[in-house]
mmCIF file of C-alpha atoms and ligand atoms in Angstrom:
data_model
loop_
_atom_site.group_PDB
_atom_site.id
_atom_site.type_symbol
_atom_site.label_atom_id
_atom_site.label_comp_id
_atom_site.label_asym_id
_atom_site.label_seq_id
_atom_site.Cartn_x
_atom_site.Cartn_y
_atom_site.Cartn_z
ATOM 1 C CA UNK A 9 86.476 63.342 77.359
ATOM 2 C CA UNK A 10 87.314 66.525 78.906
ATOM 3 C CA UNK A 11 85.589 70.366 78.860
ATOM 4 C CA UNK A 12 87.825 73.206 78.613
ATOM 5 C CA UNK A 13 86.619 76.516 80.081
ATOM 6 C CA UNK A 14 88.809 79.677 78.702
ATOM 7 C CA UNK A 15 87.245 83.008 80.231
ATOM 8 C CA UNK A 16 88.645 86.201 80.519
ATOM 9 C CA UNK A 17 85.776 87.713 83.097
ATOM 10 C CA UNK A 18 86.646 90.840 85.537
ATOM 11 C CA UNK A 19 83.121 91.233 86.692
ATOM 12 C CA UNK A 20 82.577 87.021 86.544
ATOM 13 C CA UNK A 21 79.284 87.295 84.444
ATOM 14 C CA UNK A 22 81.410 85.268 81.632
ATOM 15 C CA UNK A 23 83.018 83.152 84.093
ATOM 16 C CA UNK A 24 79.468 82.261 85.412
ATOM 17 C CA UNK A 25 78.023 81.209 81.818
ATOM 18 C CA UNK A 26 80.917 79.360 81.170
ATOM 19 C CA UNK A 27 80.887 76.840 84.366
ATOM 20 C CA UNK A 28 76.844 76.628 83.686
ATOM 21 C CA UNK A 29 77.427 75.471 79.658
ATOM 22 C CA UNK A 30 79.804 73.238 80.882
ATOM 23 C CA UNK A 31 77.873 71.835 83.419
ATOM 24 C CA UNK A 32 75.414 70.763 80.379
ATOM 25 C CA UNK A 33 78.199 69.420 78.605
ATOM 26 C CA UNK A 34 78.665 67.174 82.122
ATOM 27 C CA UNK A 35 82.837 66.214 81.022
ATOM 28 C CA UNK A 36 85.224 67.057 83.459
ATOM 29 C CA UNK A 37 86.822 70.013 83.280
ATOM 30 C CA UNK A 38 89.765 72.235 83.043
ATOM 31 C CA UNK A 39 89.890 75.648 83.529
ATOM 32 C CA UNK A 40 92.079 78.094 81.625
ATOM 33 C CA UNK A 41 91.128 81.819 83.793
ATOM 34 C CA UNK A 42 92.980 84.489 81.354
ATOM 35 C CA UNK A 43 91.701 86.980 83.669
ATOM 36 C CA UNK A 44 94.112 87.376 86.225
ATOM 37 C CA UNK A 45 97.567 89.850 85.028
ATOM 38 C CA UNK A 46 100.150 87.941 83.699
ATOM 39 C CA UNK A 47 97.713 84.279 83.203
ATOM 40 C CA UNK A 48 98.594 84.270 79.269
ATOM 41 C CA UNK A 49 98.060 80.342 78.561
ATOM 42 C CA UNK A 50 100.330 78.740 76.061
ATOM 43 C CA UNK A 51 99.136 75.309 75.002
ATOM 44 C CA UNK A 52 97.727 73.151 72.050
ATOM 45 C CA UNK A 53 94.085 71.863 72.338
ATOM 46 C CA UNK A 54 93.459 68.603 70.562
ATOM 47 C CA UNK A 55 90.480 66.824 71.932
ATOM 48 C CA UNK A 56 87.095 67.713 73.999
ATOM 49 C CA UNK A 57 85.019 70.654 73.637
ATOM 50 C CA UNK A 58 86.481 73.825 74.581
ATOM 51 C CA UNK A 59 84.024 76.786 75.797
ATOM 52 C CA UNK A 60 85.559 80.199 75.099
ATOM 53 C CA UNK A 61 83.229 82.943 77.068
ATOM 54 C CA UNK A 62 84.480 86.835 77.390
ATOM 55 C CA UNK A 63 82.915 90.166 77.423
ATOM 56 C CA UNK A 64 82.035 92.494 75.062
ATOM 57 C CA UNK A 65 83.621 95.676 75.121
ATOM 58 C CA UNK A 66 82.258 98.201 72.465
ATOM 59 C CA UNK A 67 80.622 95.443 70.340
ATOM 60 C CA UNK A 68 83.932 93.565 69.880
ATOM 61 C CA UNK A 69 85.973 91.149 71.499
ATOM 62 C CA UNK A 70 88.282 93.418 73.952
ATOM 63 C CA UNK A 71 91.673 93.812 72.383
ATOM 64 C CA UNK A 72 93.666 92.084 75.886
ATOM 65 C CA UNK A 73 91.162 89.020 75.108
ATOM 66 C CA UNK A 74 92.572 88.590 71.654
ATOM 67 C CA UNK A 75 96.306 89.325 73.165
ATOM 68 C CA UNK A 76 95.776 86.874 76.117
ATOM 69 C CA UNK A 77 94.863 84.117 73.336
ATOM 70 C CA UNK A 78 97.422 84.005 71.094
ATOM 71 C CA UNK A 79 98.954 81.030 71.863
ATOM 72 C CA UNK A 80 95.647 79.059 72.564
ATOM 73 C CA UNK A 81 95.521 76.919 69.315
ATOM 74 C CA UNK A 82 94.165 73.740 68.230
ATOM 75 C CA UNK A 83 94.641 71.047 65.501
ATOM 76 C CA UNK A 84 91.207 70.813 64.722
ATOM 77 C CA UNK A 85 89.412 70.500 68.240
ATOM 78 C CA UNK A 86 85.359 71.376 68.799
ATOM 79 C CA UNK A 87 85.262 75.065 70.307
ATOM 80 C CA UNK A 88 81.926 76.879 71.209
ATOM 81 C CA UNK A 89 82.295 80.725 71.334
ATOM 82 C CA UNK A 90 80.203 82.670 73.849
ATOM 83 C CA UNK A 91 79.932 86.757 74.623
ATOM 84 C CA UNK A 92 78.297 88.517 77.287
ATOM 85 C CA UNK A 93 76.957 91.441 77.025
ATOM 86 C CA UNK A 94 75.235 94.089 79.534
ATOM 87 C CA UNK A 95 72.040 94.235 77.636
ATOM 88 C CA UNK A 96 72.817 96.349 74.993
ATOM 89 C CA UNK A 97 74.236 94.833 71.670
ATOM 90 C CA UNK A 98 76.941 92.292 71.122
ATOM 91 C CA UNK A 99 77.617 93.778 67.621
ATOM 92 C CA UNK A 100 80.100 91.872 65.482
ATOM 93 C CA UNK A 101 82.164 90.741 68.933
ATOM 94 C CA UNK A 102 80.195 86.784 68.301
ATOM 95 C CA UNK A 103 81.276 86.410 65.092
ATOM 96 C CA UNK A 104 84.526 88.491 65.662
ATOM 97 C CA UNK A 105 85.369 85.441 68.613
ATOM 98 C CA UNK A 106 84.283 82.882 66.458
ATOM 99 C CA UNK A 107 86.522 83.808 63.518
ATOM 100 C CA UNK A 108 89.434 83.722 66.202
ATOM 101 C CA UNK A 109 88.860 80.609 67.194
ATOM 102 C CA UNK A 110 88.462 79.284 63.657
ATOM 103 C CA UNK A 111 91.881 80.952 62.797
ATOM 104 C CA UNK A 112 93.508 79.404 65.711
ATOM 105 C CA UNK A 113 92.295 76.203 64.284
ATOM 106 C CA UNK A 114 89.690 74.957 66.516
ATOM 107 C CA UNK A 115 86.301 73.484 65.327
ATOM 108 C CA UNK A 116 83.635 76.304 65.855
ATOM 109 C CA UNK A 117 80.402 74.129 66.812
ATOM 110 C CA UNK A 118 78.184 76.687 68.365
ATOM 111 C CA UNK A 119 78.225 80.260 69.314
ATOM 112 C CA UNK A 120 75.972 82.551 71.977
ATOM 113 C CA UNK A 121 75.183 85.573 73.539
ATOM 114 C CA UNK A 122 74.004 85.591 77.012
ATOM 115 C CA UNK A 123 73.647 88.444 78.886
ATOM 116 C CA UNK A 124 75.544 90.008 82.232
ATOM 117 C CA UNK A 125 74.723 92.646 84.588
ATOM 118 C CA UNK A 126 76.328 95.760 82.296
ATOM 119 C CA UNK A 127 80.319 96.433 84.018
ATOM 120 C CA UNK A 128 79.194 100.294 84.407
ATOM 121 C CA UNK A 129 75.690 98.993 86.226
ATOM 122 C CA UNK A 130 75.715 100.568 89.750
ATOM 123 C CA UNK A 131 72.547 101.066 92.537
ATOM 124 C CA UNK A 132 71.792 104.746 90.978
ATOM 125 C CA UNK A 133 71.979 103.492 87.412
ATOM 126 C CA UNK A 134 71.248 99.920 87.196
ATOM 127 C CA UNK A 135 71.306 97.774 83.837
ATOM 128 C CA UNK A 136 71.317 94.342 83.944
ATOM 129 C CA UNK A 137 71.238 94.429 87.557
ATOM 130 C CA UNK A 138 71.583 90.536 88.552
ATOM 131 C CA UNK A 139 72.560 89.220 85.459
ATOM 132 C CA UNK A 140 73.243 86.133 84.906
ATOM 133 C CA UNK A 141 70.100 85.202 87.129
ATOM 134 C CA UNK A 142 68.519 81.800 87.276
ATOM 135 C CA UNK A 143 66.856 80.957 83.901
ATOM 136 C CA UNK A 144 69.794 82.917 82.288
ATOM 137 C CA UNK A 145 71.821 79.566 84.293
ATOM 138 C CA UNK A 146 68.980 77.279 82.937
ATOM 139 C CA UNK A 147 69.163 78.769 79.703
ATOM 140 C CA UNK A 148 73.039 77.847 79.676
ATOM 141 C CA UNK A 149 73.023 74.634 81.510
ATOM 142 C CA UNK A 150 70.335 73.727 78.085
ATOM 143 C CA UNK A 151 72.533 75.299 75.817
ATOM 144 C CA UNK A 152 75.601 72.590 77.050
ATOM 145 C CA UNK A 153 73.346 69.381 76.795
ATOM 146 C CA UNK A 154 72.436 71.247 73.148
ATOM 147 C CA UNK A 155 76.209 71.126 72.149
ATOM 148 C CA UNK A 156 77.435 67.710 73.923
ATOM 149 C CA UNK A 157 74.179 66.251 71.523
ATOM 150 C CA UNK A 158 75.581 67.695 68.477
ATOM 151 C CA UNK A 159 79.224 67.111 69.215
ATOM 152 C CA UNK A 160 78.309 63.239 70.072
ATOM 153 C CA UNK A 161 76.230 63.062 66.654
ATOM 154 C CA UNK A 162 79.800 63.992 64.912
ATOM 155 C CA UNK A 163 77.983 67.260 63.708
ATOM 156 C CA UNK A 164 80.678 69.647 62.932
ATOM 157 C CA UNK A 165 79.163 72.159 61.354
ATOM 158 C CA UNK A 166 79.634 75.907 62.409
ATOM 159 C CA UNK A 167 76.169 77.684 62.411
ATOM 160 C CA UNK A 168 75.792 81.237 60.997
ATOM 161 C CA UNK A 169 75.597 83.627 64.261
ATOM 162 C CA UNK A 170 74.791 87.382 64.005
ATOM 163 C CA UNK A 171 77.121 89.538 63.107
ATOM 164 C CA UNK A 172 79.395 91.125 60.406
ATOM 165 C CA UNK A 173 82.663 91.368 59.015
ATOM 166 C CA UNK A 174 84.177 94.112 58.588
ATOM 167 C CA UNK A 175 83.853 94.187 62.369
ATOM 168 C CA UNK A 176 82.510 97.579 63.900
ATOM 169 C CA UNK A 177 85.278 99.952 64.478
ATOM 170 C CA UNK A 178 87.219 99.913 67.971
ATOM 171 C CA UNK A 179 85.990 102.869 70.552
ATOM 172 C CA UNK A 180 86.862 103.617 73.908
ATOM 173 C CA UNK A 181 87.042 106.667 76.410
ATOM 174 C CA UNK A 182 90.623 108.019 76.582
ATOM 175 C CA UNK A 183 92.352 108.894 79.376
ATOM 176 C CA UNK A 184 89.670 107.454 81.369
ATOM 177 C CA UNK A 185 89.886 105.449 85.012
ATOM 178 C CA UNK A 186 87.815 104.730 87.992
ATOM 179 C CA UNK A 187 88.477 107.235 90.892
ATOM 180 C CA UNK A 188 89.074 106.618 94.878
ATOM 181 C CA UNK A 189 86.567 108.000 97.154
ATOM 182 C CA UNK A 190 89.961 108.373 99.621
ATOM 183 C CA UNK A 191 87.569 108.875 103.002
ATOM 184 C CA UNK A 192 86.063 105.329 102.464
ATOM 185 C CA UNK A 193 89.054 103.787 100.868
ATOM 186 C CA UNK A 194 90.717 101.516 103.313
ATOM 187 C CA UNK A 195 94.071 101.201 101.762
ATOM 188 C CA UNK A 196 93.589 97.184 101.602
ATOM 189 C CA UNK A 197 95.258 96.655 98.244
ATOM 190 C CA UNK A 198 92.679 94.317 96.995
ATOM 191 C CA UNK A 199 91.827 96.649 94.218
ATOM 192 C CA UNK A 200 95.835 96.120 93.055
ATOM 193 C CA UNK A 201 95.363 92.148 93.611
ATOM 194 C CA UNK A 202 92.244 91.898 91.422
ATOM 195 C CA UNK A 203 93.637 94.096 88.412
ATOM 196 C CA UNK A 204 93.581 92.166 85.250
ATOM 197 C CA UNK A 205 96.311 94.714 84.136
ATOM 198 C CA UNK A 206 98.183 95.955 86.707
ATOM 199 C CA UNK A 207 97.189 99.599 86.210
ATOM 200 C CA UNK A 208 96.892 100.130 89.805
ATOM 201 C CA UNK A 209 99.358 100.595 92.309
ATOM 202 C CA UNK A 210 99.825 102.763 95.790
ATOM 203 C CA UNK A 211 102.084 105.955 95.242
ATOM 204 C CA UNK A 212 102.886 108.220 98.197
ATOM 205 C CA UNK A 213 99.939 106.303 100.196
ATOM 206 C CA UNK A 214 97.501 106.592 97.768
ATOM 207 C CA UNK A 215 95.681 104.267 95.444
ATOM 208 C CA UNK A 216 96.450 105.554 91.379
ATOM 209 C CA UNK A 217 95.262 104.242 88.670
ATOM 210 C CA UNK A 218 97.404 104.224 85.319
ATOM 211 C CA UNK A 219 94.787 105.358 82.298
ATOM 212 C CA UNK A 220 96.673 103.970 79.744
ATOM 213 C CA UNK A 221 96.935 100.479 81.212
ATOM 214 C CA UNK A 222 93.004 100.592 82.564
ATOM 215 C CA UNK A 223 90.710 98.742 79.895
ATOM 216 C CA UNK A 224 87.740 100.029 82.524
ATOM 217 C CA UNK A 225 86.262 96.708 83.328
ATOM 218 C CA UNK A 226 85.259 97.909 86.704
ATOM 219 C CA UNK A 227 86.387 94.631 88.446
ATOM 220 C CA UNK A 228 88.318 97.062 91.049
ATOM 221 C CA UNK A 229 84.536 98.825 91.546
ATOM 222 C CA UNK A 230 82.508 95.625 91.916
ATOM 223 C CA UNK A 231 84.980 93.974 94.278
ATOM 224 C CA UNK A 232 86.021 96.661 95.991
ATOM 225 C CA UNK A 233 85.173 95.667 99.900
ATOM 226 C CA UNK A 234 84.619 99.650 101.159
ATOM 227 C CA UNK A 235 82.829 100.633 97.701
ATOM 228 C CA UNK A 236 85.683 103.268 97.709
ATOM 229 C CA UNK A 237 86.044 102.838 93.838
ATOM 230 C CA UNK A 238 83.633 104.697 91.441
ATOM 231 C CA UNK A 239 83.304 106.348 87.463
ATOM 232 C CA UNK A 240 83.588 110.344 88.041
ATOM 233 C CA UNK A 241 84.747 111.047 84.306
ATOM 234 C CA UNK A 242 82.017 113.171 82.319
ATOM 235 C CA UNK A 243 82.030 111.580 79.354
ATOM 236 C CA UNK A 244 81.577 108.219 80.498
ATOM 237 C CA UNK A 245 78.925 108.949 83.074
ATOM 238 C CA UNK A 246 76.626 110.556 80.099
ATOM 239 C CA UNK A 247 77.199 107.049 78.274
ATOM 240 C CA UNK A 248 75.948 105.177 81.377
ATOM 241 C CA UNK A 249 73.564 107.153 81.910
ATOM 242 C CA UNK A 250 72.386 106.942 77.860
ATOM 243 C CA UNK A 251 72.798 103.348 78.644
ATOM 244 C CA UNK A 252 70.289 103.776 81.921
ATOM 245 C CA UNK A 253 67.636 105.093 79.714
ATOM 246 C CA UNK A 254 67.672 102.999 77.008
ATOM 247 C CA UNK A 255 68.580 99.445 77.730
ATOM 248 C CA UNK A 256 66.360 98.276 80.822
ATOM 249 C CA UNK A 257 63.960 96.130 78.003
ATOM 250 C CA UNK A 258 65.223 92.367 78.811
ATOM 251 C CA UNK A 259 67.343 90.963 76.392
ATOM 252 C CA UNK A 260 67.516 87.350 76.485
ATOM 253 C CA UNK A 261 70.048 84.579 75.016
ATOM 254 C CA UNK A 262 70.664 83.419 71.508
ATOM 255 C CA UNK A 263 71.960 79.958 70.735
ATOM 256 C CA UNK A 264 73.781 79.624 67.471
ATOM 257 C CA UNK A 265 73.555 75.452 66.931
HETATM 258 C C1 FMN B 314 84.722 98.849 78.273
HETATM 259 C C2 FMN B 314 83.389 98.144 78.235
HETATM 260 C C3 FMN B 314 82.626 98.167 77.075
HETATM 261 C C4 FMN B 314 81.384 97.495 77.044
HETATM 262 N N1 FMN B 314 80.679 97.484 75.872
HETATM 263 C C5 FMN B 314 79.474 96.851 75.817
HETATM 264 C C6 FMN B 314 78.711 96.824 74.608
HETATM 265 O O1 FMN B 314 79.135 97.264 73.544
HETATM 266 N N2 FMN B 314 77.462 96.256 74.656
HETATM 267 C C7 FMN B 314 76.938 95.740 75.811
HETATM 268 O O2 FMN B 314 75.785 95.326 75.794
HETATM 269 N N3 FMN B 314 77.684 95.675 76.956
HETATM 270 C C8 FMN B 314 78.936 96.206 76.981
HETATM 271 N N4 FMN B 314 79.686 96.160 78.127
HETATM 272 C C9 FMN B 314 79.187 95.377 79.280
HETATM 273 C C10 FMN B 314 79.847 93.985 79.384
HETATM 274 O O3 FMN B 314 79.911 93.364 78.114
HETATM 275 C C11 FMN B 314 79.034 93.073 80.315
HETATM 276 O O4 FMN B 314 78.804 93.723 81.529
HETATM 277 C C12 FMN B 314 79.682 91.729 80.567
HETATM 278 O O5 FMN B 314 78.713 90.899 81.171
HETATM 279 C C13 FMN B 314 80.924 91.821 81.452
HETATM 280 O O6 FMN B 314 81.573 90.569 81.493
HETATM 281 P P1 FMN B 314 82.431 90.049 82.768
HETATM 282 O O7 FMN B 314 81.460 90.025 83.931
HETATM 283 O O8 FMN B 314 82.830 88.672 82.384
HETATM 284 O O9 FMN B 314 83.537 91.014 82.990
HETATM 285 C C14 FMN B 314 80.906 96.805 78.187
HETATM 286 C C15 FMN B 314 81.687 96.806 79.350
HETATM 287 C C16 FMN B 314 82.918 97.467 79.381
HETATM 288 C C17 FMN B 314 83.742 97.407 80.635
#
């Protein structure tokens, strides 16, 4: 019996609660990364338990997550749906996943919401800082042995999670993109490399960022080796720091079994 691990994580928070479920689970594994441009998987799923983990953007499952999966299916396989979120809601994105899973015919088992450092989190304005931490792994890990026990007991049952349908609407800042600090900004390319969308690219010696390809995950700012990559847009830095003030209360997993 196998484990399948489908994550779409720019900042790794999903990527991390992924590996740790399936490490309760204890199968082997395969990994399907959708994070990387250009990584759409194509393939049908018929046995084993496949762990689906991905961000929430805006209290929904992001939009390239849904794209990226469209030719994931399954004839009836066990799936467990999992969303990370930086501490402040996951909205309708659980149940939102777990509907997409159902619809691509897989077996939903078990959902959850764990929680990861927030994507706009930075030293000045920290949320989540650290997140996924230790019991957060635990907490996973548990949550793994949880489903391999009901998957062996030939429980296939999908709980209730939280959530509604209609799903809340889509939002996002427009025209929006992290900047270049250009005096600490090395030129290395590794900002272009780690792109999940290819939105940035060097013109005339300079790294640009394309706003309408940039989903602002902030993978280019948290990997960024010279910290040359940062949020300057107004709008956006009221929202983080709204989200600053009002989300430092942990927030701690839910298991849906
Ligand atoms: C565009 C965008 C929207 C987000 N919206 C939410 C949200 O609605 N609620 C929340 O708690 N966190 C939100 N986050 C934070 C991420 O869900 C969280 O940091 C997650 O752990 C990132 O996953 P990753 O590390 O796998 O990329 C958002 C992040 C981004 C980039």
């Amino acid at each position: 019996m196998k484990t399948n691990l489908i994550y779409f994580s720019p900042t790794e928070t999903s990527e991390k609660i992924c590996k740790s479920i399936a490490k309760g689970i204890g199968f082997d594994t395969e990994i399907f990364d959708i994070t990387p441009y250009g990584s759409d998987v194509d393939t049908l799923i018929s046995d084993g338990i496949s762990v689906f983990a991905f961000p929430v953007y805006a209290g929904r499952v992001p939009l390239i997550v849904a794209e990226r999966m469209k030719n994931i299916k399954s004839d009836g396989s066990a799936a467990v749906a999992v969303v990370l979120y930086g501490n402040r809601d996951y909205d309708d994105a659980l149940v939102e996943l777990k509907d997409m899973l159902n619809d691509a015919g897989f077996k939903v088992i078990a959902g959850a919401a764990f929680i990861g450092e927030h994507s706009y989190s930075s030293s000045k304005t920290p949320v989540a800082k650290n997140r996924p931490d230790e019991e957060d792994i635990k907490k996973a890990s548990d949550f793994g042995k949880a489903v391999l026990e009901k998957f062996e007991s030939g429980n296939t049952e999908t709980p209730e999670m939280k959530g509604n349908y209609p799903y809340k609407e889509r939002m996002g800042f427009k025209d929006v993109t992290p900047l270049t600090h250009k005096h600490k900004c090395a030129l290395c390319g590794s900002c272009i490399k780690i792109c999940p969308t290819k939105a940035i690219s060097f013109e005339k010696g300079q790294i640009v960022s394309t706003a309408d390809k940039c989903i602002m995950c902030c993978a280019c700012i948290k990997k960024c080796p010279n910290n040359a990559r940062y949020i300057g847009a107004e709008p956006l830095l009221e929202r983080i720091d709204m989200l600053h003030k009002n989300c430092q209360t942990r927030k701690e997993p839910e298991t849906f079994l």
